[in-house]
Each structure stands twice: as C-alpha cells, then as structure tokens.
mmCIF file of C-alpha atoms in Angstrom:
data_model
loop_
_atom_site.group_PDB
_atom_site.id
_atom_site.type_symbol
_atom_site.label_atom_id
_atom_site.label_comp_id
_atom_site.label_asym_id
_atom_site.label_seq_id
_atom_site.Cartn_x
_atom_site.Cartn_y
_atom_site.Cartn_z
ATOM 1 C CA MET A 162 81.826 140.019 58.407
ATOM 2 C CA PRO A 163 84.154 136.728 59.310
ATOM 3 C CA ASP A 164 82.542 133.297 57.708
ATOM 4 C CA ILE A 165 83.764 131.563 61.075
ATOM 5 C CA VAL A 166 82.515 131.201 64.454
ATOM 6 C CA LEU A 167 83.597 130.218 67.707
ATOM 7 C CA ALA A 168 81.503 129.704 69.838
ATOM 8 C CA THR A 169 80.683 128.818 73.554
ATOM 9 C CA LEU A 170 78.868 129.064 76.377
ATOM 10 C CA ASN A 171 81.193 129.718 79.932
ATOM 11 C CA ALA A 172 80.208 129.350 83.406
ATOM 12 C CA LYS A 173 80.721 132.223 84.324
ATOM 13 C CA TYR A 174 82.732 135.067 82.726
ATOM 14 C CA ILE A 175 85.851 135.705 84.588
ATOM 15 C CA HIS A 176 86.700 131.820 82.761
ATOM 16 C CA ALA A 177 88.368 132.466 79.507
ATOM 17 C CA SER A 178 88.067 129.308 77.157
ATOM 18 C CA PHE A 179 90.683 127.931 76.582
ATOM 19 C CA GLY A 180 89.729 125.286 74.381
ATOM 20 C CA LEU A 181 88.531 128.324 71.485
ATOM 21 C CA ARG A 182 92.407 130.170 71.588
ATOM 22 C CA CYS A 183 93.399 126.464 70.579
ATOM 23 C CA LEU A 184 91.533 126.743 67.734
ATOM 24 C CA MET A 185 91.430 130.172 66.569
ATOM 25 C CA ALA A 186 95.093 129.757 67.110
ATOM 26 C CA ASN A 187 95.444 127.102 64.063
ATOM 27 C CA LEU A 188 93.199 128.068 61.793
ATOM 28 C CA GLY A 189 96.313 129.145 59.254
ATOM 29 C CA GLU A 190 94.506 131.215 56.419
ATOM 30 C CA LEU A 191 91.615 130.773 57.079
ATOM 31 C CA ARG A 192 92.315 133.283 61.047
ATOM 32 C CA ASP A 193 91.114 136.200 59.140
ATOM 33 C CA ARG A 194 87.993 134.757 58.268
ATOM 34 C CA ALA A 195 86.661 133.515 61.706
ATOM 35 C CA CYS A 196 85.851 134.931 65.063
ATOM 36 C CA MET A 197 85.215 134.397 69.060
ATOM 37 C CA ALA A 198 82.522 134.828 70.422
ATOM 38 C CA GLU A 199 82.240 134.030 74.604
ATOM 39 C CA PHE A 200 78.872 133.481 75.729
ATOM 40 C CA ILE A 201 77.902 132.589 80.272
ATOM 41 C CA ILE A 202 75.230 130.001 79.990
ATOM 42 C CA ASN A 203 72.725 132.341 82.336
ATOM 43 C CA GLN A 204 72.295 134.540 78.713
ATOM 44 C CA GLN A 205 68.808 134.049 77.099
ATOM 45 C CA PRO A 206 69.825 131.311 74.319
ATOM 46 C CA LEU A 207 67.864 134.111 71.862
ATOM 47 C CA GLU A 208 70.528 137.076 73.023
ATOM 48 C CA ILE A 209 72.752 134.728 72.080
ATOM 49 C CA VAL A 210 71.610 133.479 68.724
ATOM 50 C CA GLU A 211 71.205 136.918 67.884
ATOM 51 C CA ALA A 212 74.751 137.375 68.257
ATOM 52 C CA ILE A 213 75.980 135.321 67.005
ATOM 53 C CA LEU A 214 73.900 135.606 63.450
ATOM 54 C CA ALA A 215 74.652 139.413 62.762
ATOM 55 C CA HIS A 216 78.413 138.772 62.426
ATOM 56 C CA GLU A 217 77.064 136.545 59.214
ATOM 57 C CA PRO A 218 79.015 133.280 59.395
ATOM 58 C CA ARG A 219 78.430 130.874 57.372
ATOM 59 C CA ILE A 220 80.170 128.431 59.917
ATOM 60 C CA VAL A 221 79.376 128.125 63.711
ATOM 61 C CA GLY A 222 81.565 125.838 65.711
ATOM 62 C CA PHE A 223 80.624 125.058 68.855
ATOM 63 C CA GLY A 224 82.898 123.540 72.462
ATOM 64 C CA VAL A 225 80.175 121.754 73.734
ATOM 65 C CA TYR A 226 81.213 120.758 77.471
ATOM 66 C CA ILE A 227 78.866 119.714 80.554
ATOM 67 C CA TRP A 228 78.280 122.532 82.016
ATOM 68 C CA ASN A 229 76.934 123.618 79.150
ATOM 69 C CA VAL A 230 75.674 121.756 76.612
ATOM 70 C CA GLU A 231 71.782 121.779 77.931
ATOM 71 C CA GLN A 232 71.674 125.616 76.855
ATOM 72 C CA THR A 233 74.067 124.934 73.675
ATOM 73 C CA THR A 234 71.569 122.749 72.568
ATOM 74 C CA GLU A 235 68.903 124.833 73.249
ATOM 75 C CA VAL A 236 70.809 127.505 70.739
ATOM 76 C CA VAL A 237 72.058 125.301 68.504
ATOM 77 C CA ALA A 238 68.249 124.403 67.918
ATOM 78 C CA LEU A 239 67.489 128.039 67.884
ATOM 79 C CA LEU A 240 70.292 128.221 65.249
ATOM 80 C CA LYS A 241 69.028 125.930 62.230
ATOM 81 C CA ARG A 242 65.586 126.901 62.569
ATOM 82 C CA ILE A 243 66.219 130.606 62.408
ATOM 83 C CA ARG A 244 68.887 129.825 58.880
ATOM 84 C CA PRO A 245 69.076 125.892 59.027
ATOM 85 C CA GLU A 246 72.196 126.097 55.990
ATOM 86 C CA LEU A 247 73.940 127.321 58.869
ATOM 87 C CA ILE A 248 76.292 124.939 59.073
ATOM 88 C CA VAL A 249 76.678 123.333 63.021
ATOM 89 C CA ILE A 250 80.167 122.308 64.045
ATOM 90 C CA LEU A 251 80.307 120.902 68.108
ATOM 91 C CA GLY A 252 83.350 119.451 70.015
ATOM 92 C CA GLY A 253 84.311 118.923 73.070
ATOM 93 C CA PRO A 254 83.956 116.235 75.526
ATOM 94 C CA GLU A 255 80.803 115.743 76.381
ATOM 95 C CA VAL A 256 80.108 115.062 72.330
ATOM 96 C CA SER A 257 83.736 113.014 71.899
ATOM 97 C CA TYR A 258 82.966 109.917 73.641
ATOM 98 C CA GLU A 259 79.016 109.550 72.992
ATOM 99 C CA THR A 260 77.266 110.581 70.477
ATOM 100 C CA GLU A 261 74.400 108.297 69.770
ATOM 101 C CA GLY A 262 71.387 109.665 71.420
ATOM 102 C CA GLN A 263 72.541 112.809 71.978
ATOM 103 C CA GLU A 264 70.428 115.836 70.809
ATOM 104 C CA ILE A 265 72.934 118.343 70.090
ATOM 105 C CA VAL A 266 74.672 116.259 68.285
ATOM 106 C CA THR A 267 70.928 115.591 66.016
ATOM 107 C CA LEU A 268 70.531 118.848 65.472
ATOM 108 C CA ALA A 269 74.431 119.576 64.278
ATOM 109 C CA ASP A 270 75.883 119.472 61.148
ATOM 110 C CA HIS A 271 79.318 117.823 62.112
ATOM 111 C CA VAL A 272 80.741 116.814 65.396
ATOM 112 C CA ILE A 273 85.047 116.452 65.235
ATOM 113 C CA THR A 274 85.654 114.488 68.519
ATOM 114 C CA GLY A 275 89.100 114.531 70.372
ATOM 115 C CA GLU A 276 91.555 117.062 69.936
ATOM 116 C CA ALA A 277 90.653 119.679 66.755
ATOM 117 C CA ASP A 278 93.073 121.834 67.345
ATOM 118 C CA VAL A 279 93.921 120.656 63.309
ATOM 119 C CA LYS A 280 91.483 119.167 62.543
ATOM 120 C CA PHE A 281 88.582 122.012 63.186
ATOM 121 C CA ALA A 282 90.716 124.393 60.322
ATOM 122 C CA GLU A 283 90.752 121.067 57.858
ATOM 123 C CA VAL A 284 87.523 121.103 57.740
ATOM 124 C CA CYS A 285 86.494 123.760 57.876
ATOM 125 C CA CYS A 286 88.772 124.727 54.412
ATOM 126 C CA GLU A 287 86.290 122.056 52.708
ATOM 127 C CA LEU A 288 83.210 123.265 53.503
ATOM 128 C CA LEU A 289 84.821 126.483 52.112
ATOM 129 C CA GLY A 290 86.212 125.575 49.115
ATOM 130 C CA PHE A 291 89.588 124.174 49.447
ATOM 131 C CA THR A 292 91.634 122.625 51.588
ATOM 132 C CA ALA A 293 94.687 124.463 53.643
ATOM 133 C CA GLY A 294 97.287 125.258 51.120
ATOM 134 C CA GLN A 295 95.614 124.836 47.786
ATOM 135 C CA ARG A 296 92.468 126.174 46.763
ATOM 136 C CA SER A 297 89.075 124.401 45.145
ATOM 137 C CA LYS A 298 88.387 124.946 41.091
ATOM 138 C CA GLU A 299 85.440 126.444 42.379
ATOM 139 C CA ALA A 300 87.461 129.194 44.589
ATOM 140 C CA GLU A 301 91.138 129.415 42.777
ATOM 141 C CA ASN A 302 89.513 132.992 41.405
ATOM 142 C CA SER A 303 88.891 134.392 44.763
ATOM 143 C CA ASP A 304 90.829 136.318 46.766
ATOM 144 C CA LEU A 305 91.345 134.567 50.491
ATOM 145 C CA ASN A 306 91.514 137.316 52.563
ATOM 146 C CA SER A 307 88.218 139.798 50.981
ATOM 147 C CA ALA A 308 86.302 137.896 48.582
ATOM 148 C CA PRO A 309 83.434 135.770 50.116
ATOM 149 C CA LEU A 310 84.577 131.644 48.876
ATOM 150 C CA PRO A 311 81.340 129.433 48.027
ATOM 151 C CA LEU A 312 80.385 127.176 50.947
ATOM 152 C CA CYS A 313 80.713 124.037 48.686
ATOM 153 C CA PRO A 314 77.379 121.771 48.460
ATOM 154 C CA SER A 315 77.121 118.579 50.271
ATOM 155 C CA ALA A 316 77.490 116.389 47.701
ATOM 156 C CA ALA A 317 81.037 118.251 46.616
ATOM 157 C CA THR A 318 82.444 117.132 50.461
ATOM 158 C CA PRO A 319 81.717 113.268 50.354
ATOM 159 C CA ASN A 320 85.163 113.527 52.455
ATOM 160 C CA VAL A 321 83.437 115.083 55.146
ATOM 161 C CA PRO A 322 80.975 113.300 57.690
ATOM 162 C CA LYS A 323 78.568 113.723 60.733
ATOM 163 C CA ILE A 324 80.769 112.531 62.644
ATOM 164 C CA ILE A 325 84.638 113.208 62.238
ATOM 165 C CA ALA A 326 87.966 111.288 64.121
ATOM 166 C CA ALA A 327 90.316 113.943 64.733
ATOM 167 C CA GLU A 328 93.574 112.386 64.459
ATOM 168 C CA LEU A 329 95.982 113.231 68.265
ATOM 169 C CA PRO A 330 98.266 116.708 66.386
ATOM 170 C CA ALA A 331 102.083 116.367 67.558
ATOM 171 C CA LEU A 332 102.005 119.542 70.083
ATOM 172 C CA ASN A 333 104.979 120.742 68.967
ATOM 173 C CA ASN A 334 103.500 121.748 65.948
ATOM 174 C CA LEU A 335 100.714 123.130 67.462
ATOM 175 C CA ALA A 336 100.418 126.880 67.385
ATOM 176 C CA SER A 337 100.084 129.377 70.653
ATOM 177 C CA PRO A 338 97.116 130.315 71.628
ATOM 178 C CA TYR A 339 98.482 132.816 74.493
ATOM 179 C CA ASP A 340 98.596 135.852 72.050
ATOM 180 C CA LEU A 341 95.223 135.209 71.689
ATOM 181 C CA TYR A 342 93.828 136.273 75.627
ATOM 182 C CA THR A 343 93.880 140.299 74.611
ATOM 183 C CA ASP A 344 94.541 143.152 78.010
ATOM 184 C CA GLU A 345 91.047 142.509 79.486
ATOM 185 C CA ASP A 346 90.567 139.036 79.638
ATOM 186 C CA LEU A 347 94.574 139.269 81.910
ATOM 187 C CA LYS A 348 92.675 141.883 83.438
ATOM 188 C CA HIS A 349 89.627 139.933 84.832
ATOM 189 C CA ARG A 350 90.037 136.551 83.621
ATOM 190 C CA VAL A 351 91.384 133.541 84.909
ATOM 191 C CA ILE A 352 94.024 132.807 82.937
ATOM 192 C CA TYR A 353 94.125 128.801 81.555
ATOM 193 C CA VAL A 354 97.724 127.398 80.322
ATOM 194 C CA GLU A 355 98.663 124.183 79.482
ATOM 195 C CA ALA A 356 102.191 122.232 79.576
ATOM 196 C CA SER A 357 100.612 118.739 78.777
ATOM 197 C CA ARG A 358 97.571 116.701 77.747
ATOM 198 C CA GLY A 359 96.200 113.335 78.781
ATOM 199 C CA CYS A 360 96.033 111.362 81.625
ATOM 200 C CA PRO A 361 98.311 108.185 82.745
ATOM 201 C CA PHE A 362 95.657 106.831 84.517
ATOM 202 C CA THR A 363 92.045 104.826 83.650
ATOM 203 C CA CYS A 364 89.553 105.773 85.883
ATOM 204 C CA GLU A 365 86.223 104.293 85.144
ATOM 205 C CA PHE A 366 84.137 107.626 86.182
ATOM 206 C CA CYS A 367 86.820 110.054 84.587
ATOM 207 C CA LEU A 368 85.992 110.753 80.434
ATOM 208 C CA SER A 369 90.299 112.706 81.093
ATOM 209 C CA SER A 370 91.040 108.126 81.247
ATOM 210 C CA LEU A 371 90.556 107.693 77.624
ATOM 211 C CA ASP A 372 92.395 110.771 76.441
ATOM 212 C CA ILE A 373 95.767 108.538 76.611
ATOM 213 C CA PRO A 374 99.009 108.905 75.609
ATOM 214 C CA VAL A 375 99.974 111.615 78.102
ATOM 215 C CA ARG A 376 102.396 114.102 75.790
ATOM 216 C CA ALA A 377 103.823 117.560 76.729
ATOM 217 C CA PHE A 378 104.401 120.857 74.835
ATOM 218 C CA PRO A 379 107.871 121.922 74.460
ATOM 219 C CA THR A 380 109.262 123.193 77.844
ATOM 220 C CA ASP A 381 111.081 126.247 76.816
ATOM 221 C CA ALA A 382 108.457 127.516 73.830
ATOM 222 C CA PHE A 383 105.182 127.023 76.452
ATOM 223 C CA LEU A 384 108.123 128.717 79.774
ATOM 224 C CA ALA A 385 108.099 132.109 76.663
ATOM 225 C CA SER A 386 104.784 131.906 76.300
ATOM 226 C CA MET A 387 104.269 132.246 80.054
ATOM 227 C CA GLN A 388 107.191 134.909 80.448
ATOM 228 C CA ARG A 389 105.361 136.917 77.529
ATOM 229 C CA LEU A 390 102.128 136.950 79.762
ATOM 230 C CA LEU A 391 103.827 137.675 83.026
ATOM 231 C CA ASP A 392 105.276 140.411 81.236
ATOM 232 C CA ARG A 393 101.830 142.178 79.902
ATOM 233 C CA GLY A 394 100.518 141.825 83.712
ATOM 234 C CA ALA A 395 98.402 138.510 84.176
ATOM 235 C CA THR A 396 98.430 137.026 87.578
ATOM 236 C CA GLN A 397 96.284 134.314 87.215
ATOM 237 C CA PHE A 398 97.027 130.949 85.594
ATOM 238 C CA LYS A 399 94.868 127.811 86.185
ATOM 239 C CA PHE A 400 96.920 124.811 84.698
ATOM 240 C CA VAL A 401 94.420 122.592 83.313
ATOM 241 C CA ASP A 402 97.115 119.719 83.209
ATOM 242 C CA ARG A 403 95.530 116.506 84.738
ATOM 243 C CA THR A 404 98.807 115.678 86.531
ATOM 244 C CA PHE A 405 100.714 118.319 86.840
ATOM 245 C CA ASN A 406 103.563 116.660 89.026
ATOM 246 C CA LEU A 407 103.608 113.417 86.790
ATOM 247 C CA HIS A 408 107.307 114.028 85.454
ATOM 248 C CA LEU A 409 109.567 115.150 88.086
ATOM 249 C CA PRO A 410 111.399 117.972 85.385
ATOM 250 C CA THR A 411 108.650 120.033 84.434
ATOM 251 C CA SER A 412 106.808 120.457 87.122
ATOM 252 C CA THR A 413 110.018 121.660 89.125
ATOM 253 C CA GLY A 414 110.990 123.861 85.665
ATOM 254 C CA ILE A 415 107.577 125.596 86.190
ATOM 255 C CA LEU A 416 107.610 125.570 89.557
ATOM 256 C CA THR A 417 111.251 126.711 89.547
ATOM 257 C CA PHE A 418 110.117 129.078 86.540
ATOM 258 C CA PHE A 419 107.029 131.315 88.577
ATOM 259 C CA LEU A 420 109.279 131.832 91.511
ATOM 260 C CA ASP A 421 112.029 133.647 89.679
ATOM 261 C CA ARG A 422 109.624 135.744 88.583
ATOM 262 C CA TRP A 423 107.464 136.375 91.558
ATOM 263 C CA ARG A 424 105.532 139.455 91.974
ATOM 264 C CA GLU A 425 102.426 140.125 94.491
ATOM 265 C CA GLY A 426 99.662 139.177 93.929
ATOM 266 C CA LEU A 427 100.293 136.173 91.008
ATOM 267 C CA PHE A 428 98.593 132.557 91.723
ATOM 268 C CA LEU A 429 99.048 128.955 90.027
ATOM 269 C CA HIS A 430 96.700 126.192 89.793
ATOM 270 C CA PHE A 431 97.398 122.587 89.455
ATOM 271 C CA GLU A 432 96.278 119.784 89.415
ATOM 272 C CA MET A 433 98.107 116.998 91.585
ATOM 273 C CA VAL A 434 97.854 113.428 91.479
ATOM 274 C CA PRO A 435 98.062 113.185 95.796
ATOM 275 C CA ASP A 436 100.387 110.852 96.140
ATOM 276 C CA ARG A 437 103.393 111.755 94.532
ATOM 277 C CA LEU A 438 105.043 114.286 95.643
ATOM 278 C CA PRO A 439 109.241 113.460 95.940
ATOM 279 C CA GLU A 440 110.872 116.360 98.222
ATOM 280 C CA GLN A 441 112.823 117.916 94.826
ATOM 281 C CA LEU A 442 108.705 119.351 95.023
ATOM 282 C CA ARG A 443 108.012 119.591 97.951
ATOM 283 C CA ALA A 444 111.458 121.822 98.128
ATOM 284 C CA LEU A 445 110.268 124.258 96.307
ATOM 285 C CA ILE A 446 106.760 124.472 96.619
ATOM 286 C CA ARG A 447 107.965 125.500 100.422
ATOM 287 C CA ARG A 448 109.757 128.408 98.711
ATOM 288 C CA PHE A 449 106.047 130.334 97.918
ATOM 289 C CA PRO A 450 104.106 132.806 100.433
ATOM 290 C CA PRO A 451 100.844 131.261 101.769
ATOM 291 C CA GLY A 452 97.750 131.541 98.704
ATOM 292 C CA ALA A 453 99.653 132.245 95.984
ATOM 293 C CA VAL A 454 99.197 127.973 95.005
ATOM 294 C CA GLN A 455 96.479 125.397 95.034
ATOM 295 C CA PHE A 456 96.789 122.197 94.242
ATOM 296 C CA GLU A 457 93.120 120.802 93.346
ATOM 297 C CA VAL A 458 94.054 116.973 94.314
ATOM 298 C CA GLY A 459 91.041 114.389 93.608
ATOM 299 C CA ILE A 460 90.874 111.854 96.157
ATOM 300 C CA GLN A 461 86.768 110.469 95.269
ATOM 301 C CA THR A 462 87.185 107.573 97.665
ATOM 302 C CA PHE A 463 88.535 106.382 100.062
ATOM 303 C CA ASP A 464 87.693 102.916 100.223
ATOM 304 C CA ASP A 465 90.055 100.297 98.696
ATOM 305 C CA ALA A 466 87.353 97.392 97.360
ATOM 306 C CA THR A 467 85.319 101.126 95.653
ATOM 307 C CA SER A 468 89.508 101.810 94.503
ATOM 308 C CA LYS A 469 89.905 98.612 92.602
ATOM 309 C CA ASN A 470 85.880 98.430 91.860
ATOM 310 C CA ILE A 471 87.105 101.927 89.614
ATOM 311 C CA SER A 472 90.120 101.095 87.670
ATOM 312 C CA ARG A 473 92.072 103.680 90.418
ATOM 313 C CA ARG A 474 95.050 103.546 91.642
ATOM 314 C CA GLN A 475 96.156 105.998 95.221
ATOM 315 C CA ASN A 476 98.494 104.852 97.493
ATOM 316 C CA LEU A 477 96.639 105.835 100.907
ATOM 317 C CA ASP A 478 99.104 106.094 103.169
ATOM 318 C CA ARG A 479 101.083 108.694 100.944
ATOM 319 C CA LEU A 480 98.477 110.516 100.453
ATOM 320 C CA GLU A 481 97.706 111.347 103.616
ATOM 321 C CA ASP A 482 101.170 112.248 104.366
ATOM 322 C CA ASN A 483 101.393 114.798 101.691
ATOM 323 C CA PHE A 484 98.400 115.678 102.937
ATOM 324 C CA ARG A 485 100.174 116.603 106.365
ATOM 325 C CA PHE A 486 103.154 118.171 104.552
ATOM 326 C CA LEU A 487 100.839 120.580 102.337
ATOM 327 C CA ARG A 488 99.320 121.890 105.148
ATOM 328 C CA GLU A 489 102.167 122.071 108.147
ATOM 329 C CA GLU A 490 104.708 123.824 105.803
ATOM 330 C CA THR A 491 103.257 125.259 103.327
ATOM 331 C CA GLY A 492 100.649 127.996 102.003
ATOM 332 C CA VAL A 493 99.187 125.772 99.862
ATOM 333 C CA HIS A 494 95.324 126.014 99.165
ATOM 334 C CA ILE A 495 94.131 122.042 98.772
ATOM 335 C CA HIS A 496 91.052 121.445 96.804
ATOM 336 C CA ALA A 497 90.086 118.160 97.832
ATOM 337 C CA ASP A 498 87.444 116.222 95.404
ATOM 338 C CA LEU A 499 84.899 113.480 96.362
ATOM 339 C CA ILE A 500 82.717 111.353 94.327
ATOM 340 C CA VAL A 501 79.235 110.250 96.046
ATOM 341 C CA GLY A 502 77.384 107.729 94.540
ATOM 342 C CA LEU A 503 81.219 104.846 93.826
ATOM 343 C CA PRO A 504 80.219 101.331 92.842
ATOM 344 C CA GLY A 505 80.391 99.281 95.707
ATOM 345 C CA GLU A 506 80.762 102.295 98.121
ATOM 346 C CA GLY A 507 77.954 102.433 100.514
ATOM 347 C CA ILE A 508 77.295 106.109 102.327
ATOM 348 C CA GLU A 509 79.001 104.192 105.740
ATOM 349 C CA SER A 510 81.628 103.963 102.993
ATOM 350 C CA PHE A 511 81.805 106.892 101.903
ATOM 351 C CA GLY A 512 81.222 108.816 105.114
ATOM 352 C CA ARG A 513 83.677 107.171 106.919
ATOM 353 C CA GLY A 514 86.109 108.610 103.587
ATOM 354 C CA PHE A 515 84.248 111.914 103.783
ATOM 355 C CA ASP A 516 85.189 112.293 108.255
ATOM 356 C CA ARG A 517 89.135 111.340 106.784
ATOM 357 C CA LEU A 518 89.176 113.571 104.770
ATOM 358 C CA VAL A 519 87.872 116.143 107.176
ATOM 359 C CA ARG A 520 90.303 115.150 109.240
ATOM 360 C CA LEU A 521 93.341 115.819 106.893
ATOM 361 C CA GLY A 522 92.249 119.751 106.867
ATOM 362 C CA PRO A 523 91.884 120.766 103.806
ATOM 363 C CA GLN A 524 91.014 124.378 102.902
ATOM 364 C CA GLU A 525 87.433 122.892 100.233
ATOM 365 C CA ILE A 526 85.924 119.593 99.653
ATOM 366 C CA GLN A 527 83.846 119.571 96.750
ATOM 367 C CA VAL A 528 81.488 116.700 97.124
ATOM 368 C CA GLY A 529 80.593 115.251 93.471
ATOM 369 C CA ILE A 530 77.454 112.756 92.833
ATOM 370 C CA LEU A 531 77.676 110.612 90.270
#
C-alpha cells in the first residue's frame, strides 16, 4: 500500500491533472511509495473518501483550485473525522495566497504555498521519518522499497510548520511529468503542458499576477517531451503558460515544431497576450489548418480608466488589429474573456465593451463575474 496519495477533484474527466503529475514526477525516492487518485467534482464526497482510504495512506496531498475548493473541503472534513491521524497536505492556487479563515486550511495539517514540485517531496520525507537522500535514525534499518517507514511524532518534526512557503524551483532541475500521462489519458483526455511559468503583468484581480518572475523550461528538453507524447499518439495539447506569445523565440520555436509534425486531428490551445502578435508569429499562425489552434485571449475590459484601476496594460488599437488578422487571415478559434464588476466600470461601460468585442467576431465570449 502507498504511504502517499496525491489527489484532486477535476471539473470533468477529460481534464487530466497536470499538478499531480508534476508532484509525482518529483517525489524522488518516495515515488514508489505514492499513487495518484483523480476524481471529478460531481462525485459524492463519501465515495471519494472511501477510494482514498482503500489505499491505506499515511499522507494525502490535495490540489485545491477555485473549481473544487468547496467539494475538497467536504472530503477533507470526512477524512479527518474518519481517520484523524491521517496527515492532510494542501497545495494549489486556492490555498497559496489566502490561508487565514479558510475552513479547509483549518482542517488540514499542512499547507504548501507556491510551486510545490520540490517542497512537497521534502515535507513528505520529513513526515515519513527521513530526509531526501538520508534516512533518520528512526528509519535507518528500514528497506525504503518494502518496509513501511514510521511517521515521525509531531515533537520530532519541528521543521514542518502548518503553513510552508515553497521556494521557486529551478525549472531546469525538475523531473518531467509527461511520461506520467497514460495511454488512456492520451486517447481520451486533454494533455496539459507548460513551456514557462509566471506572468509579467500585475492585474489586481488575477492570482497569476502574483506568479513572478516569468521563467522558461529549457526549450530542447521541453520539445523532446512533446515529441515523446506525439510518438505515443497525443493529439490534444493545452498549454497552461499565462503568456504564450511573450517570448518570441520560444513561441515561434514551439509553433514551428508542431507545424513540422502536423497530422490530422492535432489541436493546440494557448493563452495569449492580445496586443502582441508580430509578423514572425503571424506567418506561422497562417499555416495552421482551420480549427487546429485555439487562442484564449483575456481582454477583461475595453475601458481605459478601469484598466488603470486594475493595473492592466494593453494597447487596444493593436488588439483590434490582431483580432482582425486572426478572423480574416487564419483559421484560429478565438475564445475571448471579459469581466463584469471591475472597479470603476459600470454596466453601461461594460455594455459598450461587450458590443465592441462582438464586432471583432470571436467564436466564443466568456463573461466572468468578479
């Protein structure tokens, strides 16, 4: 039985959890003592709890997001009621920036804030009685690959506080998560990938604005991972980079890579900065067949005063020119976002912005309520 269960509640089955795979890939010597358990938010909490407890774990790590925090809170409450000695560790954006007053934080034993790829493994090593690469005296006679390691009593783990801030990991030192996508995942689920982390902007309403600085994975290693996924039959790639078109050499390199290996059924999703589309990118985008690429474009507001209020910088003239290019000269599917309720913007101003966006002709408009 595994000592560690990595769990999360996805919005739908088609969404494969990228975060769990990043944690699993970087568990090091604990990887053989861990398993992943993915659920969906419409499953009954008791059903999820029973599935987790069937593994008889000693540590459960949950990825907590805006779409699952309510359901995950119910699951954690049940777990602690049934097995109070079970150690629950939380991570993810919903518990990384606001920990005070959240019921789920109160229920959990530990919360790791920030990028936990490396820190989660370190914390588990401490709690299981040894440090990475060196066992504690309590476990020095145990066989790491067979005999269970004792959990350290709380008095023996003074360095594991309730709230643990993770240092930014060096991306070039992280183990790749992509081999953890199963053949079933590749056939039936969206494959999430990332070429970079962080966001250069400071929008007041967005958690991504706190993820600084922007850092990129080594391009050669990243593309080698994409090649392995293609060789295994992957067709649906969703990039989670917040600003795919921020660094021109990287974005052109990735688009060229997929163009050179294009096959029927391949689909790429990117989040892009709407006012940055230089000719080098335009030339590549024109070459993709209709419907093969989707751009998620966060406009949020067309009102200049509101943009200043939320510290958002964008050139609306260039934005509109880029929209016209995408709609008239390419087969790109555009998903555009606006937000209702931004500070300083009334319903009339939002309505004008909505009409302006409709005239630009995106295939999808998503309106968020702040």
